[in-house]
PDB file of C-alpha atoms in Angstrom:
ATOM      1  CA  UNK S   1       0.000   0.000   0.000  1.00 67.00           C
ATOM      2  CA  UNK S   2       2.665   2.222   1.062  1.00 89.00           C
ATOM      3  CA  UNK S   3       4.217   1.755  -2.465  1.00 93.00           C
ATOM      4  CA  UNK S   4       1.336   2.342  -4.896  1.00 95.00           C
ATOM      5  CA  UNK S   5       0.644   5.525  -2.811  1.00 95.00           C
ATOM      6  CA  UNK S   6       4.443   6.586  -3.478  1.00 96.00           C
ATOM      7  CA  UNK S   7       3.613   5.875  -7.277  1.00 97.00           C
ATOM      8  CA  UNK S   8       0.083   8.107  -7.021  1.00 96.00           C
ATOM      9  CA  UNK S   9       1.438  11.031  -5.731  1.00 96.00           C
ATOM     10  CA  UNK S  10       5.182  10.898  -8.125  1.00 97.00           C
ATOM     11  CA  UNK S  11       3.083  10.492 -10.620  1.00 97.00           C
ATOM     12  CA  UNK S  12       0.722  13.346 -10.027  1.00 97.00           C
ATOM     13  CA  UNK S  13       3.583  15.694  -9.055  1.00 97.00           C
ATOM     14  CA  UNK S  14       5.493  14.665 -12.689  1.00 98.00           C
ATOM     15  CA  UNK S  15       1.830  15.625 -14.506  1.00 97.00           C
ATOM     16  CA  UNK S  16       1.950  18.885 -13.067  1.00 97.00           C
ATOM     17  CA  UNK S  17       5.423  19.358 -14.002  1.00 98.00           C
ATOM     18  CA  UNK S  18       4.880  19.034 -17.312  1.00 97.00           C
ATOM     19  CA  UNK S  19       1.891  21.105 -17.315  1.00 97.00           C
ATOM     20  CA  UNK S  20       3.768  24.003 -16.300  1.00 97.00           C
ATOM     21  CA  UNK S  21       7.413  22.976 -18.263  1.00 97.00           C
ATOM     22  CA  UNK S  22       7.730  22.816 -21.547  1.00 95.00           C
ATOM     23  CA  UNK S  23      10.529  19.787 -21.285  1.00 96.00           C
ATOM     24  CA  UNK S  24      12.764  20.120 -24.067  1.00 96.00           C
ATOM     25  CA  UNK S  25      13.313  16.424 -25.287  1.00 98.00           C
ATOM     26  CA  UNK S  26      17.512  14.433 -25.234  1.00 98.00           C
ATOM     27  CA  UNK S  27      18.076  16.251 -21.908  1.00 98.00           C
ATOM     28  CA  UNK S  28      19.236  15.090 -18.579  1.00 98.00           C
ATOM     29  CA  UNK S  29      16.792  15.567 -15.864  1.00 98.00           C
ATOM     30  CA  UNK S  30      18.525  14.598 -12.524  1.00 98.00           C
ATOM     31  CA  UNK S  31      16.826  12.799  -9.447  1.00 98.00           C
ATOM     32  CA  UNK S  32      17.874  12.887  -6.057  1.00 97.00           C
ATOM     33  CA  UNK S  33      16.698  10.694  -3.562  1.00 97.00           C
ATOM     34  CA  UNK S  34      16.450   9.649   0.080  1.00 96.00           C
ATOM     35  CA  UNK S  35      14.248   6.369   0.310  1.00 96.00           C
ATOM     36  CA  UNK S  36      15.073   6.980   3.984  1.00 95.00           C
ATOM     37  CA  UNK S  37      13.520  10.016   4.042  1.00 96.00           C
ATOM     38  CA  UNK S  38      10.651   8.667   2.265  1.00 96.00           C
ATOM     39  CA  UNK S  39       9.434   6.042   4.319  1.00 94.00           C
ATOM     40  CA  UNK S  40       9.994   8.883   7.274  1.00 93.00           C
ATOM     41  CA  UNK S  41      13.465   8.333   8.888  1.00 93.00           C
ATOM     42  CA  UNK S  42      16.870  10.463   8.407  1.00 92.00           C
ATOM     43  CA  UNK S  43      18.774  10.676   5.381  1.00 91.00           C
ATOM     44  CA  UNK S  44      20.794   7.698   4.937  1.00 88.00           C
ATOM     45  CA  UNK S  45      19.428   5.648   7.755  1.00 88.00           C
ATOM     46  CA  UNK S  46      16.647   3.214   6.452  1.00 91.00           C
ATOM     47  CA  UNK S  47      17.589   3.218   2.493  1.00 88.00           C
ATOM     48  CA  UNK S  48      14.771   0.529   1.022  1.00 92.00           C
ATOM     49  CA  UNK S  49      15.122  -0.999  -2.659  1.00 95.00           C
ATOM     50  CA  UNK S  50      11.423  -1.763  -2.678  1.00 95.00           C
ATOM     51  CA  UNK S  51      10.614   2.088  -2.366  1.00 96.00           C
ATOM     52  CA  UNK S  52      13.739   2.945  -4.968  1.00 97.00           C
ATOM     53  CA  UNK S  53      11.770   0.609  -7.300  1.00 97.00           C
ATOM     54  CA  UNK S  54       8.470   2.280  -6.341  1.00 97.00           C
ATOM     55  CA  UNK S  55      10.273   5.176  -7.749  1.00 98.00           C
ATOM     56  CA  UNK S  56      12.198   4.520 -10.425  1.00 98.00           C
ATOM     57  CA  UNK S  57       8.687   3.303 -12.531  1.00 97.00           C
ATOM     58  CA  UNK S  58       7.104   6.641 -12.716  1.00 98.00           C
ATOM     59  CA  UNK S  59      10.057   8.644 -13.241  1.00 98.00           C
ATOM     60  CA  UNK S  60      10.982   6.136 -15.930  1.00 98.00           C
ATOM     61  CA  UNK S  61       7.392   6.449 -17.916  1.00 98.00           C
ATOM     62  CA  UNK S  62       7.955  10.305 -17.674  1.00 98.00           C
ATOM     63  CA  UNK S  63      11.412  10.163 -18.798  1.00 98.00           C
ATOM     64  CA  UNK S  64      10.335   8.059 -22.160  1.00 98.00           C
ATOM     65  CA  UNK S  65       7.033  10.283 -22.371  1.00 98.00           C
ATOM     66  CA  UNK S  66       9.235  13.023 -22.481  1.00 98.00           C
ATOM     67  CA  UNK S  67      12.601  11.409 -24.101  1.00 98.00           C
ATOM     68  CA  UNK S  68      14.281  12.776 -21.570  1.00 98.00           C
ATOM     69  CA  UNK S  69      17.798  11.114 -19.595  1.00 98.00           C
ATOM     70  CA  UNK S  70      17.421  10.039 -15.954  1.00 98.00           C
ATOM     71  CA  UNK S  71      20.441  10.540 -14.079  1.00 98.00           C
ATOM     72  CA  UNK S  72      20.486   8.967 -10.268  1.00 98.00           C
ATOM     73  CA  UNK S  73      22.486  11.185  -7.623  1.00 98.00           C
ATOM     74  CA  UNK S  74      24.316   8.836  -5.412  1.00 95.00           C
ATOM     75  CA  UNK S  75      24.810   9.640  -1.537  1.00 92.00           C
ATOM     76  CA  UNK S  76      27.618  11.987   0.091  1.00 89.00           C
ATOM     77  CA  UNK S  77      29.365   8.952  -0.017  1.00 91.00           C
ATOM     78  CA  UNK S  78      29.989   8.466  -3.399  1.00 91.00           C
ATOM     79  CA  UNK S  79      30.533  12.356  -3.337  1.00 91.00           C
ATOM     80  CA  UNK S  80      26.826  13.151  -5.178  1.00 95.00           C
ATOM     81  CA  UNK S  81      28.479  10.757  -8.458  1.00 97.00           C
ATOM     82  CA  UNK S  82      25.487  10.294 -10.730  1.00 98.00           C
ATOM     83  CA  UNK S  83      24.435   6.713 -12.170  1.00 98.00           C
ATOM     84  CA  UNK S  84      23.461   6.874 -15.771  1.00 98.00           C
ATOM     85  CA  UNK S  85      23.721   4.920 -19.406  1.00 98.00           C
ATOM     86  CA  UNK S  86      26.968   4.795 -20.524  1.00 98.00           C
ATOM     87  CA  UNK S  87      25.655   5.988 -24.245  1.00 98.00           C
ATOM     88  CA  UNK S  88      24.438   9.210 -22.666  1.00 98.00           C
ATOM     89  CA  UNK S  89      27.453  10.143 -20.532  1.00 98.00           C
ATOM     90  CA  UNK S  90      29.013   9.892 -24.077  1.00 98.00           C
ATOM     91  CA  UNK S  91      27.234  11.672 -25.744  1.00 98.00           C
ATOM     92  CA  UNK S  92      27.410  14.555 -23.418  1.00 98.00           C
ATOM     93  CA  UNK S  93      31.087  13.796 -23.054  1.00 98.00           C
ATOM     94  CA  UNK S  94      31.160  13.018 -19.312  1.00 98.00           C
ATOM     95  CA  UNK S  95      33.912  10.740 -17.945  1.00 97.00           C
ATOM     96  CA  UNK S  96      33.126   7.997 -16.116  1.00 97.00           C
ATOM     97  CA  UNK S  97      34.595   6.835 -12.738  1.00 97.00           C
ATOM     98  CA  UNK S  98      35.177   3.958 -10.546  1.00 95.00           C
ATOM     99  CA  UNK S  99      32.033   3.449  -8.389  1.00 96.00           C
ATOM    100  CA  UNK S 100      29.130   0.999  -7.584  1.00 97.00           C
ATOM    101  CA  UNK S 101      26.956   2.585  -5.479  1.00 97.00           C
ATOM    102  CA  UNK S 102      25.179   0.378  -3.129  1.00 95.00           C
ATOM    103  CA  UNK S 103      22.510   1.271  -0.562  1.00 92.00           C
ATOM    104  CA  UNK S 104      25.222   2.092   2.094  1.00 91.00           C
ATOM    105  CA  UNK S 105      27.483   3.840  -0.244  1.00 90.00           C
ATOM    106  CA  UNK S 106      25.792   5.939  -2.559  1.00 91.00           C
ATOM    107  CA  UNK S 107      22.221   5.225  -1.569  1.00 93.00           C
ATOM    108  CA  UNK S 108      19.336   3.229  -2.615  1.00 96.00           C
ATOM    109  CA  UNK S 109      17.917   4.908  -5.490  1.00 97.00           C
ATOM    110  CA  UNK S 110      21.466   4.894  -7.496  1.00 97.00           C
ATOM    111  CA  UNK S 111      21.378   1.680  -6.570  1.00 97.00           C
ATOM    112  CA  UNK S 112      18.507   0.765  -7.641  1.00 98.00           C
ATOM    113  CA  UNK S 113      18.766   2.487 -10.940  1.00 98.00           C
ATOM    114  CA  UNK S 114      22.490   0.991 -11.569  1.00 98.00           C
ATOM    115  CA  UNK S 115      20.903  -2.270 -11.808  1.00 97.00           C
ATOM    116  CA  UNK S 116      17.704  -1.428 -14.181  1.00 98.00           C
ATOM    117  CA  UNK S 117      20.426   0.513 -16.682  1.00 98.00           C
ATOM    118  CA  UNK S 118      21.704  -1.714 -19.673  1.00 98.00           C
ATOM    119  CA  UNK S 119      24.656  -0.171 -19.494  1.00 98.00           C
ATOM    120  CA  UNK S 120      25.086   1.929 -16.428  1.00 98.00           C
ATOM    121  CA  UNK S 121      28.085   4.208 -15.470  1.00 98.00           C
ATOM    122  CA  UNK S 122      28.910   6.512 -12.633  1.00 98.00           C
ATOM    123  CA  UNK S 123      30.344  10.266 -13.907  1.00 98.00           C
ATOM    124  CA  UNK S 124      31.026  12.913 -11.153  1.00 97.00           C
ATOM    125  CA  UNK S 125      29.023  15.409 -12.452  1.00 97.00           C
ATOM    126  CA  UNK S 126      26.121  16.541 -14.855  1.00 98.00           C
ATOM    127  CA  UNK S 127      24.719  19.653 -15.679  1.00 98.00           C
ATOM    128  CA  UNK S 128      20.748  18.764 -15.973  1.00 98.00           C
ATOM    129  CA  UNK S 129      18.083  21.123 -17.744  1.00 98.00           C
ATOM    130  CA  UNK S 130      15.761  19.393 -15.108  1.00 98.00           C
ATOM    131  CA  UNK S 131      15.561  17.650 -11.711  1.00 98.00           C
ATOM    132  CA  UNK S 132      13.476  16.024  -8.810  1.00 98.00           C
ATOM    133  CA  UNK S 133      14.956  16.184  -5.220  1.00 98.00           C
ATOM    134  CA  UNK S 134      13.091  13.883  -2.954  1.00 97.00           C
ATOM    135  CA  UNK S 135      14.130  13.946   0.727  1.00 96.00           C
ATOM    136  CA  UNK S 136      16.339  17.251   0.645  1.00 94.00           C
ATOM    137  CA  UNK S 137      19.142  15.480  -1.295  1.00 94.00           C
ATOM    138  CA  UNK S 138      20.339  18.857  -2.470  1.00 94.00           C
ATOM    139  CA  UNK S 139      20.571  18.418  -6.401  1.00 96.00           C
ATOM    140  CA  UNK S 140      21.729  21.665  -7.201  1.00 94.00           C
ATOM    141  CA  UNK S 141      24.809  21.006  -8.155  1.00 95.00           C
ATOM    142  CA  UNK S 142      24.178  18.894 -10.851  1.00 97.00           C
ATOM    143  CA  UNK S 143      21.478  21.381 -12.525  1.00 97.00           C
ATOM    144  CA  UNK S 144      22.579  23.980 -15.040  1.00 96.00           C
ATOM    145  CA  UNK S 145      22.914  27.507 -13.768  1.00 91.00           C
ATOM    146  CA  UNK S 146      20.028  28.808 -13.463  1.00 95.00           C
ATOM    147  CA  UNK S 147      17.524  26.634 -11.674  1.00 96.00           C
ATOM    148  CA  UNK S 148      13.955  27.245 -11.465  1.00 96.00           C
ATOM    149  CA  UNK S 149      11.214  25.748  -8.712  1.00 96.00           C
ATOM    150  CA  UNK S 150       8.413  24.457 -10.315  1.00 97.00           C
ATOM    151  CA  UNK S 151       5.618  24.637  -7.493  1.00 96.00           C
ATOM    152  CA  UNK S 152       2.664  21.656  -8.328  1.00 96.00           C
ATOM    153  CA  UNK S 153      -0.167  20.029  -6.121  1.00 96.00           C
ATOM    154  CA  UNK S 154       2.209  17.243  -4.665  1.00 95.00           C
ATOM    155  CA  UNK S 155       5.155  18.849  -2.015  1.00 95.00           C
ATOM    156  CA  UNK S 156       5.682  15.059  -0.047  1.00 95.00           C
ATOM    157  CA  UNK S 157       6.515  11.686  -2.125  1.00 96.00           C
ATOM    158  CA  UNK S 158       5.773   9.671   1.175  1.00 93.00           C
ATOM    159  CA  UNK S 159       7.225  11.108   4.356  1.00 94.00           C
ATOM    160  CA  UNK S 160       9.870  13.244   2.055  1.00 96.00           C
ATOM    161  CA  UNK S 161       9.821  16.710   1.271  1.00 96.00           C
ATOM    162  CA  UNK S 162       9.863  17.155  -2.349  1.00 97.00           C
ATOM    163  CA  UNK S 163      11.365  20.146  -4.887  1.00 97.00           C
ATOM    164  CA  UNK S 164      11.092  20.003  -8.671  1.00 97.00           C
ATOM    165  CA  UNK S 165      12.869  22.404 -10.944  1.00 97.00           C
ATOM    166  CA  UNK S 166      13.193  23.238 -14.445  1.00 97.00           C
ATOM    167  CA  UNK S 167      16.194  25.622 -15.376  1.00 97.00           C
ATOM    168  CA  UNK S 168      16.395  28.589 -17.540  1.00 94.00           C
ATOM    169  CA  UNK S 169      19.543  30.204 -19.511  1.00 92.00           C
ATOM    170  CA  UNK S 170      21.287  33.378 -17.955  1.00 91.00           C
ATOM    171  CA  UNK S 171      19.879  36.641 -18.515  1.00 86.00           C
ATOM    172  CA  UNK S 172      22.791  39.030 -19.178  1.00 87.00           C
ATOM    173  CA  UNK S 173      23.418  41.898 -20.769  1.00 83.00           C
ATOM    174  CA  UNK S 174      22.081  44.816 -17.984  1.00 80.00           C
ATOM    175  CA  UNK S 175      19.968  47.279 -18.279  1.00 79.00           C
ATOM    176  CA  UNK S 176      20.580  48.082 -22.653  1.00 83.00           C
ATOM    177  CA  UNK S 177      19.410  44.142 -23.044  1.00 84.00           C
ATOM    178  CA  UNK S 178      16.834  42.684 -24.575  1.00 87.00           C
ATOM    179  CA  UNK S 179      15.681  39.016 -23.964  1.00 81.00           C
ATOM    180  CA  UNK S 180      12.507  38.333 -25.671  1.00 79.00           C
TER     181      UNK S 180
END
């Protein structure tokens, strides 16, 4: 029970994303997640698989939806490495490094999403156009400059506090520029 309700409200917080985004398709969108935090306990103390997987479905459907590239943030303990396809690190030119993560080293969701991947790899960093953080995993740093909260219906995916973001290019230019 505590799964499928996971899946209803992901799900309903990814529609109204993409009501309000306009998700430009071949991009990264980046996920960070505690399942600790999830199922209600600290960061990094309860990590579950079962709730990873309970996770990993919807976001999956809204990636291919979307042809977008899902990109897992691992745990401080993998320093925040990110578990993707191999093809797509290449293709965005990002180098890969020496990592499994497991649930106690580099949390369950990478985990989790290391072992659904044909082809998985771990690369240090990404810069995503787009990106969920469930459980205060603080994605930032792998989201371009510019990041944007998107605010929808859904603000908990279980017991976790949950932020969604799109990102936007730099406005420069002061006062003499003109951006639309």
């Amino acid at each position: 029970m505590v799964t499928q309700q996971i899946r209803t409200h992901l799900t309903q917080l990814l529609s109204d994303f993409e009501e309000q985004v306009t998700l430009r398709p071949n991009t990264i969108f980046v996920v960070g997640c505690s399942t600790s935090e999830v199922i209600g306990q600290k960061i990094g103390t309860a990590g579950a698989l079962e709730i990873a997987e309970a996770i990993f479905e919807p976001l999956q459907a809204f990636a291919k939806k979307h042809q977008l590239y899902l990109a897992f943030q691992g745990c401080e303990h993998i320093n925040r490495a990110i578990t993707m396809e191999a093809t797509i690190a290449d293709r965005f030119g990002y180098e890969p490094v020496y990592v499994v993560p497991v649930r106690t080293a580099g949390g369950s969701m990478s985990a989790y999403a290391y072992t659904q991947f044909d082809n998985p790899v771990v690369v240090e960093t990404v810069k995503a156009s787009a990106g969920i953080d469930i459980g205060q995993t603080l994605i930032g740093m792998h989201l371009k400059a510019v990041a944007v909260p998107v605010r929808t219906s859904v603000r908990m995916v279980g017991e976790a506090v949950v932020t969604i973001a799109t990102t936007r290019p730099k406005l420069i230019g002061g006062e003499r520029a003109v951006y639309k």
